[in-house]
Short mmCIF file of C-alpha atoms and ligand atoms in Angstrom, two decimals:
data_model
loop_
_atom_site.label_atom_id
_atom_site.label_comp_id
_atom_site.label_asym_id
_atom_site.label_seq_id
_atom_site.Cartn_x
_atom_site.Cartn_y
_atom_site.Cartn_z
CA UNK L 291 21.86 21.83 -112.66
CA UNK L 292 22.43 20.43 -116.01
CA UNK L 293 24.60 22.59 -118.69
CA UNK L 294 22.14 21.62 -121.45
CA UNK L 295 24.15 23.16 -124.27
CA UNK L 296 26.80 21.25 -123.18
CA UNK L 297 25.24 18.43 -123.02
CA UNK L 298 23.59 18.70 -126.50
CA UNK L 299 27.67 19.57 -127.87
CA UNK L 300 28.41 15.72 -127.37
CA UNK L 301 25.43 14.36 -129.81
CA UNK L 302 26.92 15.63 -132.97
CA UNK L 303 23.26 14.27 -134.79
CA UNK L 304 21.24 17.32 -132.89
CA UNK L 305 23.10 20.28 -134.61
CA UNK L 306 21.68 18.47 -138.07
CA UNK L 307 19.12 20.26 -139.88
CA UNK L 308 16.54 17.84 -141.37
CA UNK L 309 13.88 19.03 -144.29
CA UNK L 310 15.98 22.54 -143.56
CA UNK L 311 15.07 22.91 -140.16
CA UNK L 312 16.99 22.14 -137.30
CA UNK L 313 16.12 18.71 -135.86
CA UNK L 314 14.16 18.73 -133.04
CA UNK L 315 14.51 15.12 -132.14
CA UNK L 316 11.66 13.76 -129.84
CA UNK L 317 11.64 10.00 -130.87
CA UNK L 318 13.50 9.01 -127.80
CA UNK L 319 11.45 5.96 -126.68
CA UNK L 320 11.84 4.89 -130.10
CA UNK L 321 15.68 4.90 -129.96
CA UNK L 322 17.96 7.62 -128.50
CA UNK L 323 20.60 9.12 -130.15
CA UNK L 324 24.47 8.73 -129.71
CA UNK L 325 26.80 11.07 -127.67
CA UNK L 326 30.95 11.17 -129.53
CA UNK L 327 32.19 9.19 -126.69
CA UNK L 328 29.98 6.36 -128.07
CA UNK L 329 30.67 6.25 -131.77
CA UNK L 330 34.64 6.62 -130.81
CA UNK L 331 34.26 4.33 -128.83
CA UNK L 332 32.88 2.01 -131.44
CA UNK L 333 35.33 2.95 -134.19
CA UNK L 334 38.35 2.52 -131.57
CA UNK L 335 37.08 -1.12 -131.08
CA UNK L 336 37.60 -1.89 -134.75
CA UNK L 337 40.98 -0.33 -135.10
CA UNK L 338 42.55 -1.21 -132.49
CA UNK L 339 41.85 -4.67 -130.61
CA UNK L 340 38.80 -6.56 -132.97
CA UNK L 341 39.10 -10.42 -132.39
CA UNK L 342 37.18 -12.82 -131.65
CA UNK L 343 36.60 -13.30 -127.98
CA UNK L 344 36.82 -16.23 -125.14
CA UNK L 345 38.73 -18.26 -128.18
CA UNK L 346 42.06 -17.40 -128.74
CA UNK L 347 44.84 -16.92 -126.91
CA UNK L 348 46.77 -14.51 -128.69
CA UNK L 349 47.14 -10.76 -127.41
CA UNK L 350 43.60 -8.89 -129.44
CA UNK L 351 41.33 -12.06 -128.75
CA UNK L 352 42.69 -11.09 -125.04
CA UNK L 353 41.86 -7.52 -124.85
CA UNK L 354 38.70 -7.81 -126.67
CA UNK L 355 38.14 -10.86 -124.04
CA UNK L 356 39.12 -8.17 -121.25
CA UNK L 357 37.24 -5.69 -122.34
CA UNK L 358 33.70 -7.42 -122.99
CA UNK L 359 34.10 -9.11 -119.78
CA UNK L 360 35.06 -5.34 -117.75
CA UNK L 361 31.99 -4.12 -119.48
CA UNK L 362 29.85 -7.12 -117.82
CA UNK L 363 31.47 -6.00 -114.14
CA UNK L 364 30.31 -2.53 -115.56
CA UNK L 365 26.54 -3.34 -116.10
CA UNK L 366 25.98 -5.67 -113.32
CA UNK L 367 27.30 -2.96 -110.74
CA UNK L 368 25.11 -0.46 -112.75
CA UNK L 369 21.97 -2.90 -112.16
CA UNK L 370 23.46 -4.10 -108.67
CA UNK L 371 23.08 -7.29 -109.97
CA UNK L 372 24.30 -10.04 -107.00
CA UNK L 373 27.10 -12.09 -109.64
CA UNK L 374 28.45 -10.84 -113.07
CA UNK L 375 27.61 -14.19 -114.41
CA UNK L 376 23.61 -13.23 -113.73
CA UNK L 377 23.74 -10.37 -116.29
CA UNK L 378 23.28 -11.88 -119.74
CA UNK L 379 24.59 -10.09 -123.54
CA UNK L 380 21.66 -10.03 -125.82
CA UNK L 381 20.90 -8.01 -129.12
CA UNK L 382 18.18 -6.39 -127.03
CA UNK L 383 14.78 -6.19 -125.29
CA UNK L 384 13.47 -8.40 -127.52
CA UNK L 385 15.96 -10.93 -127.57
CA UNK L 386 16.26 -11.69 -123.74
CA UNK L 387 12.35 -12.01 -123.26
CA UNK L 388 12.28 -14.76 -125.89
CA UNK L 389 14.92 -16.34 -124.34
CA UNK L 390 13.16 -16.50 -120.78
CA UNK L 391 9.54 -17.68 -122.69
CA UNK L 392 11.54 -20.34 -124.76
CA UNK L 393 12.90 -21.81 -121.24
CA UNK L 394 9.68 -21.95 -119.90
CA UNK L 395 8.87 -23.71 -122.34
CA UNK L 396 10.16 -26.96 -120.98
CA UNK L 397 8.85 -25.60 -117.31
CA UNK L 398 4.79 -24.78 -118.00
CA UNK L 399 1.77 -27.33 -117.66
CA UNK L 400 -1.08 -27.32 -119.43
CA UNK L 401 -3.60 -25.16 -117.87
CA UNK L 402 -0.78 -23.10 -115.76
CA UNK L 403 -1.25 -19.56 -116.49
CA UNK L 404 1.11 -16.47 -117.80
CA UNK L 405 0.15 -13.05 -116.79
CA UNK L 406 1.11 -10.27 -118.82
CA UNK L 407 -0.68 -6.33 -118.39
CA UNK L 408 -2.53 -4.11 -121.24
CA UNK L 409 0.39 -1.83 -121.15
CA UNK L 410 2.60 -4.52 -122.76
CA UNK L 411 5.09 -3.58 -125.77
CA UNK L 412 4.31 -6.56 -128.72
CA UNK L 413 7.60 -7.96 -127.50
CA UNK L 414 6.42 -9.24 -124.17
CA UNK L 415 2.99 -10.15 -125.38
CA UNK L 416 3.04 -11.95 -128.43
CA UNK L 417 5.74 -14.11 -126.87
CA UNK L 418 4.39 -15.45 -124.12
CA UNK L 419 1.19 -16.35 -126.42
CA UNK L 420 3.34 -18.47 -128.56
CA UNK L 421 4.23 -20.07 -125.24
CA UNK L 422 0.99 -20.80 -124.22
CA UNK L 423 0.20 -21.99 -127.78
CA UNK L 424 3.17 -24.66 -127.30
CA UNK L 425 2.61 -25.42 -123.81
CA UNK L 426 -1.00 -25.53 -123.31
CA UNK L 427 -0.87 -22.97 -120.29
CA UNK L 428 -3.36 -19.98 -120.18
CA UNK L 429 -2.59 -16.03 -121.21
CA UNK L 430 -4.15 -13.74 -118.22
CA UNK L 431 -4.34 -9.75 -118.82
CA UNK L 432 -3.88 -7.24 -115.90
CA UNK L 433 -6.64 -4.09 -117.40
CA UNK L 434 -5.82 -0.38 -117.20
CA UNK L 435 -8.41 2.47 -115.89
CA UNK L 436 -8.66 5.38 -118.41
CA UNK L 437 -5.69 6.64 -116.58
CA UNK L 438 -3.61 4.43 -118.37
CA UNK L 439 -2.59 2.82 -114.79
CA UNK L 440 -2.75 -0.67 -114.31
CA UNK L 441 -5.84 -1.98 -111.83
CA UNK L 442 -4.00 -3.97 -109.07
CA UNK L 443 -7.43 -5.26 -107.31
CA UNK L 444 -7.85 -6.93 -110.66
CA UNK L 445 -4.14 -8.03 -110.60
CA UNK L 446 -4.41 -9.54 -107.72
CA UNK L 447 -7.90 -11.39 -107.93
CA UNK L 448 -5.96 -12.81 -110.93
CA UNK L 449 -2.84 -14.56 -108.96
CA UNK L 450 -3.61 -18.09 -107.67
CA UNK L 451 -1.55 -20.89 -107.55
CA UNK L 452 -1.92 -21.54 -111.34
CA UNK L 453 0.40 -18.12 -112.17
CA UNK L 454 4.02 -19.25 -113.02
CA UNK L 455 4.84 -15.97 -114.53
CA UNK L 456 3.99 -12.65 -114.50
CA UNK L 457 5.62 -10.17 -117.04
CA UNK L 458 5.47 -6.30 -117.42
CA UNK L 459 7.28 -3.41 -118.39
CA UNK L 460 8.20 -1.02 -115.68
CA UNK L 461 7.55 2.16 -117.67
CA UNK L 462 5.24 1.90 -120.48
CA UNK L 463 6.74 2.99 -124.18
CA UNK L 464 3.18 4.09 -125.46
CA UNK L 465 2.11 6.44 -122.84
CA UNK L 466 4.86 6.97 -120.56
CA UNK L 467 3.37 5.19 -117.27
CA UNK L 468 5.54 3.99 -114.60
CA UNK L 469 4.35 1.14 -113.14
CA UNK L 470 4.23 0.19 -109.40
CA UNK L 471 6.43 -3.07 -109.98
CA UNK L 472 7.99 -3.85 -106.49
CA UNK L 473 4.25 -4.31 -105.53
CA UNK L 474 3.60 -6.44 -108.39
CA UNK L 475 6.24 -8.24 -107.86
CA UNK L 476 6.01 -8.96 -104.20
CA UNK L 477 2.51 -10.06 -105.04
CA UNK L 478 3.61 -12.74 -107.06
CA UNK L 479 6.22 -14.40 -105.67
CA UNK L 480 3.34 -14.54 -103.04
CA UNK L 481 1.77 -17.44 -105.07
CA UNK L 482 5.58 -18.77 -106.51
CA UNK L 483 5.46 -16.90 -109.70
CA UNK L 484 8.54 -15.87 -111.38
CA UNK L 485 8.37 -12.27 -112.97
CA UNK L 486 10.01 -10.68 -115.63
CA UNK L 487 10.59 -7.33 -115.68
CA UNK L 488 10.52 -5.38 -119.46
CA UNK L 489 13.05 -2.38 -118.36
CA UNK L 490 13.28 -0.93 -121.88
CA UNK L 491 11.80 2.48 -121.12
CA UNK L 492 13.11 2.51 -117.68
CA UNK L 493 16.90 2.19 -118.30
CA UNK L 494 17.05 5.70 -120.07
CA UNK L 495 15.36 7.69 -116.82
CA UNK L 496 16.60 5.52 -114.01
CA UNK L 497 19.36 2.89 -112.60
CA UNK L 498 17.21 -0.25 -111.84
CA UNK L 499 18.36 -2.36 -108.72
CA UNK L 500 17.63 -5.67 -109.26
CA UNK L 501 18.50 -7.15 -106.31
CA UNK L 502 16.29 -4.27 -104.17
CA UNK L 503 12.94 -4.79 -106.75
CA UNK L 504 13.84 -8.42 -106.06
CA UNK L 505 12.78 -9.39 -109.84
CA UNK L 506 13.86 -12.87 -111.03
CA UNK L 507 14.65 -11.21 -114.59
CA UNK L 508 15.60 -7.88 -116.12
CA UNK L 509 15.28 -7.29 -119.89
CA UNK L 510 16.56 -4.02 -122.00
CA UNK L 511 18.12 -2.57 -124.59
CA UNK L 512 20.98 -0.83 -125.33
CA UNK L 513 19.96 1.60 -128.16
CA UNK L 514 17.58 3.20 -126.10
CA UNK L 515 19.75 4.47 -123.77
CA UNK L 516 22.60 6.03 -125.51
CA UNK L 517 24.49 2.69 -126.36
CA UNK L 518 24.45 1.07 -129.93
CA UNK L 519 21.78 -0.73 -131.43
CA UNK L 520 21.95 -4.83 -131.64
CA UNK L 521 23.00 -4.62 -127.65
CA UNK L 522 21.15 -5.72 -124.60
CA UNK L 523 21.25 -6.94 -120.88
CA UNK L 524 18.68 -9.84 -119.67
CA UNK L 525 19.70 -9.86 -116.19
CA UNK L 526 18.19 -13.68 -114.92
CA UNK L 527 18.62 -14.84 -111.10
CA UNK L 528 21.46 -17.69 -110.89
CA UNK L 529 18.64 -20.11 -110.04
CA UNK L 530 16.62 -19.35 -112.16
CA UNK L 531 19.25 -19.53 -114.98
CA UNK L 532 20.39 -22.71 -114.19
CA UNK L 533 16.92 -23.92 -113.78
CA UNK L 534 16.05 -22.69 -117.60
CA UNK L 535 17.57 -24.79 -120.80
CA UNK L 536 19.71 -22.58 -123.04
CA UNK L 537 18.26 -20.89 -126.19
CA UNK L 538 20.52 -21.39 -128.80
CA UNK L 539 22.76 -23.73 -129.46
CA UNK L 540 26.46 -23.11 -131.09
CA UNK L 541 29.67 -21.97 -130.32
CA UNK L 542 30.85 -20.43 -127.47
CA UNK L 543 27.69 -22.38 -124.80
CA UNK L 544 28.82 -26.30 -125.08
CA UNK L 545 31.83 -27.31 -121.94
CA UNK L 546 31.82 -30.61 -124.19
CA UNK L 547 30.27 -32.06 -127.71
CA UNK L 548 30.03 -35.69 -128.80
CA UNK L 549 27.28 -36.85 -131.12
CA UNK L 550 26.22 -38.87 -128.05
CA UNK L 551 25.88 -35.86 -125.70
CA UNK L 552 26.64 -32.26 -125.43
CA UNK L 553 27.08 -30.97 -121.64
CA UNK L 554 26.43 -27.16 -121.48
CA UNK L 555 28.52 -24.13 -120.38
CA UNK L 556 28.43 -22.69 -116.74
CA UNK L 557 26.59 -18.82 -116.76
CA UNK L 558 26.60 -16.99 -118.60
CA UNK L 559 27.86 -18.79 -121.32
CA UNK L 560 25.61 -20.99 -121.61
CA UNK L 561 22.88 -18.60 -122.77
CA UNK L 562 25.54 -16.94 -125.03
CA UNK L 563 25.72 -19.00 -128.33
CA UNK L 564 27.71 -17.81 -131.07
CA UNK L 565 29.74 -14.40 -131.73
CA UNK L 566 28.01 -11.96 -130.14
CA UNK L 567 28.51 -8.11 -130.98
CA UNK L 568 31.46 -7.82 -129.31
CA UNK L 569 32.09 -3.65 -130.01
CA UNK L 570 28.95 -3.58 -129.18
CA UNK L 571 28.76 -4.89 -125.53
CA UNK L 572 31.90 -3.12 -125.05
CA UNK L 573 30.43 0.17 -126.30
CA UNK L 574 27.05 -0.37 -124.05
CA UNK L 575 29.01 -0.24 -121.32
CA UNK L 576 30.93 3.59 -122.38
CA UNK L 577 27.21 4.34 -122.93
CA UNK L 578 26.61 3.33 -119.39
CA UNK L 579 29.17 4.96 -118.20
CA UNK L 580 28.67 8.12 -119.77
CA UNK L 581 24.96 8.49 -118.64
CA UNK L 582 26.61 8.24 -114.78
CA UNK L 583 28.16 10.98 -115.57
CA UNK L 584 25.41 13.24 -115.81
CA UNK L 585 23.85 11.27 -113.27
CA UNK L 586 20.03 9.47 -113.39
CA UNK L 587 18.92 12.07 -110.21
CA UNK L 588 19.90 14.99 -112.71
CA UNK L 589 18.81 13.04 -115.68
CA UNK L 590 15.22 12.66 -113.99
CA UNK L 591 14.85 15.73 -112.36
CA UNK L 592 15.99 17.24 -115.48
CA UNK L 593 13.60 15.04 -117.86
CA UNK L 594 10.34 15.78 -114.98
CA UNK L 595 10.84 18.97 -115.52
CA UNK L 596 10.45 18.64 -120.04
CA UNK L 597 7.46 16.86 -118.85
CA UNK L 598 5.32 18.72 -116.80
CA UNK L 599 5.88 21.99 -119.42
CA UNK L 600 5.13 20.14 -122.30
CA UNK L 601 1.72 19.11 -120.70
CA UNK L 602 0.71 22.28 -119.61
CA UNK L 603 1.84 23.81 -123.65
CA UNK L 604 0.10 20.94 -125.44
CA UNK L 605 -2.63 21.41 -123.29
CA UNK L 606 -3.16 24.84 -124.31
CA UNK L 607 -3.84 23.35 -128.14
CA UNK L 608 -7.83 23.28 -128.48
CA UNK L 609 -9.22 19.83 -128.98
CA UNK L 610 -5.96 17.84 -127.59
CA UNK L 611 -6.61 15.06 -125.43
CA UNK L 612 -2.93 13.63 -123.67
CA UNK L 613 -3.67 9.73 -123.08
CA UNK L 614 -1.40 8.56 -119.59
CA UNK L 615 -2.61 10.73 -117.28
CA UNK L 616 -1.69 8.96 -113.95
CA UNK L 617 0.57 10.83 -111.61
CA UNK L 618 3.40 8.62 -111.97
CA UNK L 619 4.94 9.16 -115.60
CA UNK L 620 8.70 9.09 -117.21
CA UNK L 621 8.80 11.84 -120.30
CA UNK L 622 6.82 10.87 -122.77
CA UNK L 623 3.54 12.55 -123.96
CA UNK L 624 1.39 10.67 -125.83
CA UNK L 625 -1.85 12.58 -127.58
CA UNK L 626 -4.55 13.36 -129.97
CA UNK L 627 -6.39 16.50 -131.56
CA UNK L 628 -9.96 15.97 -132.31
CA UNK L 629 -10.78 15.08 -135.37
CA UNK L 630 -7.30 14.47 -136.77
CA UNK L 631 -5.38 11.40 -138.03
CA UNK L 632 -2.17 11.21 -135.73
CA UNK L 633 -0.37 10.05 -138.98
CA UNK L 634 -1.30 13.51 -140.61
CA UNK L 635 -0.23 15.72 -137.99
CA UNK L 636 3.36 13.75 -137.55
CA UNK L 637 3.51 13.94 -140.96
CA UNK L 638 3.38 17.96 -141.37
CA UNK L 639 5.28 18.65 -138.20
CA UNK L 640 8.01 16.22 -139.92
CA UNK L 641 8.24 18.73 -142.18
CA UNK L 642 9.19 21.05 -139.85
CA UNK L 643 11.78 19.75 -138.77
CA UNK L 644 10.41 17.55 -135.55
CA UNK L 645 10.53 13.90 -134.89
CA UNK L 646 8.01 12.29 -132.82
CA UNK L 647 6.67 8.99 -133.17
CA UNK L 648 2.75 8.44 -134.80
CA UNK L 649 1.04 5.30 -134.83
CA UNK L 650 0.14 2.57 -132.09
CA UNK L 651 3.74 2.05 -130.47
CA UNK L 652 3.57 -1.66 -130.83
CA UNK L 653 1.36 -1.53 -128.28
CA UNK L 654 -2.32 -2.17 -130.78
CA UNK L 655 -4.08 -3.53 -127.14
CA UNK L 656 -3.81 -0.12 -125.50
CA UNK L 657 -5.20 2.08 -128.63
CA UNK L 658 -8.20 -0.73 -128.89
CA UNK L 659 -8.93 0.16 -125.28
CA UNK L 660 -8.78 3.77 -125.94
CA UNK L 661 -10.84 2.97 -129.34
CA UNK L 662 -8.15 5.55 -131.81
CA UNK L 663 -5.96 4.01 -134.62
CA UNK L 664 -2.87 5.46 -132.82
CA UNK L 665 -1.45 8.34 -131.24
CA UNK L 666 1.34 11.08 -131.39
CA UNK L 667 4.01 10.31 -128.94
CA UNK L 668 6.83 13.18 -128.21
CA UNK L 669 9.31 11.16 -125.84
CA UNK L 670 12.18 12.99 -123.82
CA UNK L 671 15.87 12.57 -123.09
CA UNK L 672 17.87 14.91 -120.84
CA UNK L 673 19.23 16.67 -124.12
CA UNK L 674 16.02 18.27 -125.09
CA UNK L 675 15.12 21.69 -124.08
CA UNK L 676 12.22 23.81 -123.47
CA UNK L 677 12.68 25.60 -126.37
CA UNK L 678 12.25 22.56 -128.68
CA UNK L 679 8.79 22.06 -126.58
CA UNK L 680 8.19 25.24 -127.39
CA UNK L 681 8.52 24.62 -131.45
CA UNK L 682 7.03 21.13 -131.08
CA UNK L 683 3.82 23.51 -129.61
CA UNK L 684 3.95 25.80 -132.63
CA UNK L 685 4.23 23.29 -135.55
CA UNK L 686 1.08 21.04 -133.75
CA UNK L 687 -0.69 24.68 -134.05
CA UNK L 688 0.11 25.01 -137.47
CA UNK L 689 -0.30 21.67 -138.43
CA UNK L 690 -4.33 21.85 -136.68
CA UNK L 691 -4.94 24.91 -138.54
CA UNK L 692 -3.85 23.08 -142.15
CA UNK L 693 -6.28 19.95 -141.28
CA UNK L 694 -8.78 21.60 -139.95
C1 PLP R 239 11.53 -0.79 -127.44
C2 PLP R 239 10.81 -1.66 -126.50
C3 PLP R 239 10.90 -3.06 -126.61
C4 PLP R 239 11.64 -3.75 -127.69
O1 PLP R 239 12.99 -3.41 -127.69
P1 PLP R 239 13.94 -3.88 -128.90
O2 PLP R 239 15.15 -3.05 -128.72
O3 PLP R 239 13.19 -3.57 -130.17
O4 PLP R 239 14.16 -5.33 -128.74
C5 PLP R 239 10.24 -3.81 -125.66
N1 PLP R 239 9.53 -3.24 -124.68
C6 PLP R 239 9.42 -1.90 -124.55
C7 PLP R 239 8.64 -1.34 -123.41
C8 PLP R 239 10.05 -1.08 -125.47
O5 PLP R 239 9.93 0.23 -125.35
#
């Protein structure tokens, strides 16, 4: 059993009252907020031991060095990732799927094809269509039912010896799906496809293990799941990392530069041009460690439970339809009331104090299949409460009763 008031005691953000009311913050997919641990952490960095790292060899550019590297050990044993040099810094989700497209880049054939689902996040759609624009290869989409879940008969009839890559996100940011990935994946390295895996809703609720999903990459953000923002893994298989040409060039990736040729850096520098956030990758890895210690089994059974009561309250609201209704779903509750413009209802609940997210997510495919502009989307961390539910429930109410 989680001590939830506890818990709440280390976010010093959630005892702020916004528009006078006490926050009641349920914009978690959107970013999470930041225990003390974290933001000391982050301050310590720059007072006591900011240089640059992998440079010099004077005393800070070795602790910083040190410490960037221990928080590498740190996220590859979190991700039970095989070698330390597989797990990649980025500046997020974002960042390490357009550094896997980019290398295919030089790998695709005309008329090869990409499969990506209808659940997809902009960031893994759009792209792999600029890939396919460049490369001549084809974009194939994996439908959803009205469930929200993804149709694997049609997944499958889609594989052939054409796929090269398949890409998804193993829990959906716009209506809270988790996806059945290990079959997915197992499926496609059936035909010799490589898969990415978008883990940027997943990494809050659960401790992915690459090596036991057997994914050839893992991409996902740090500001999602208690660590700063501008920080991210992109965990790649050695093979296929050395297989894939670097992204950027700069600092930090070269072993040697002439103007006649540059040779490139052994993983992971190689894919690691430039200063990177150094307090930052640190800090991920406090952020990391600090989510252990409430533990993901807590964390989830904790998080299940928001879920299923703030279903069962919303659905007492007359007129509101929850979209994501499969049976397997991380805590986030995406819906509409009849007749009313998410935006309007987000808007007077704001008001009152509560955060949720309006709008389509980045994810415009889903709401077209759906036909609605958008939707309201409360999302859950382990430091909300029932009680918050509870007021979420109340200012919905009022807000129907205003628009109605
Ligand atoms: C947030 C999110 C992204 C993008 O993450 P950034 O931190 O903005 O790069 C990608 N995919 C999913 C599923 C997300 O939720």
């Amino acid at each position: 059993m989680l001590d939830i008031q506890q818990i709440r005691a280390d976010f010093p953000i959630l005892s702020q009252k916004v528009n006078g009311k006490p926050l009641v913050y349920f914009d978690n997919g959107a970013t999470s907020q930041k225990p003390q641990i974290v933001i000391d952490a982050e301050v310590k960095y720059y007072q006591e031991i900011n240089a640059n790292i992998h440079r010099g060899v004077h005393t800070l550019s070795q602790l910083a060095t040190d410490a960037y590297e221990i928080s590498r050990g740190k996220i590859k044993e979190h991700i039970n990732a095989k070698f330390a040099h597989e797990v990649l810094f980025t500046s997020g989700t974002t960042h390490g799927i357009n550094l896997v497209s980019n290398g295919f880049a030089s790998i695709l054939k005309p008329g090869d094809e990409v499969i990506v689902s209808s659940l997809e996040h902009h960031s893994n759609i759009v792209p792999w269509q600029m890939l396919c624009e460049k490369t001549g290869a084809v974009l194939k989409v994996i439908p959803i039912d009205e469930n929200g879940e993804l149709i694997l008969e049609d997944f499958d009839a889609l594989l052939s010896e054409k796929t090269k890559v398949v890409t998804l996100n193993h829990i959906s940011n716009a209506l809270g799906i988790i996806n059945p990935i290990k079959y997915i994946i197992g499926k496609a390295h059936a035909v010799g496809a490589a898969v990415l895996i978008d883990g940027a809703q997943a990494v809050p609720h659960l401790k992915p293990d690459v090596q036991e999903l057997d994914c050839d990459f893992y991409a996902f953000s740090g500001h999602k799941m208690c660590g700063p923002t501008g920080t991210g893994i992109l965990y790649g298989k050695e093979e296929w990392l050395n297989k894939l040409p670097p992204y950027q060039g700069g600092g930090e990736m070269i072993k040697e530069v002439t103007f006649e040729k540059t040779t490139y850096a052994d993983l992971p520098h190689k894919f690691e041009a430039g200063t990177p956030n150094i307090a930052g990758g640190i800090v991920l890895g406090t952020a990391i460690d600090y989510l252990n210690s409430i533990g993901f089994e807590n964390i989830q059974e904790y998080e299940n439970e928001l879920l299923a009561y703030a279903t069962k309250r919303l659905l007492e609201i007359e007129g509101l339809k929850i979209y994501g209704t499969g049976k397997n779903k991380a805590s986030v509750v995406s819906f509409n009331i009849d007749g009313i413009h998410p935006y309007d209802i987000g808007s007077i609940i704001d008001k009152l104090g509560i955060a949720v997210r309006t709008g389509h997510h980045c994810a415009q495919p889903i709401m077209n299949f759906f036909c609605i502009p958008g939707t309201i989307r409360a999302s859950f961390s382990f430091y909300n409460t029932k009680e918050e539910i509870d007021q979420m429930v109340e200012a919905v109410k009022k807000a129907q009763t205003m628009l109605s």
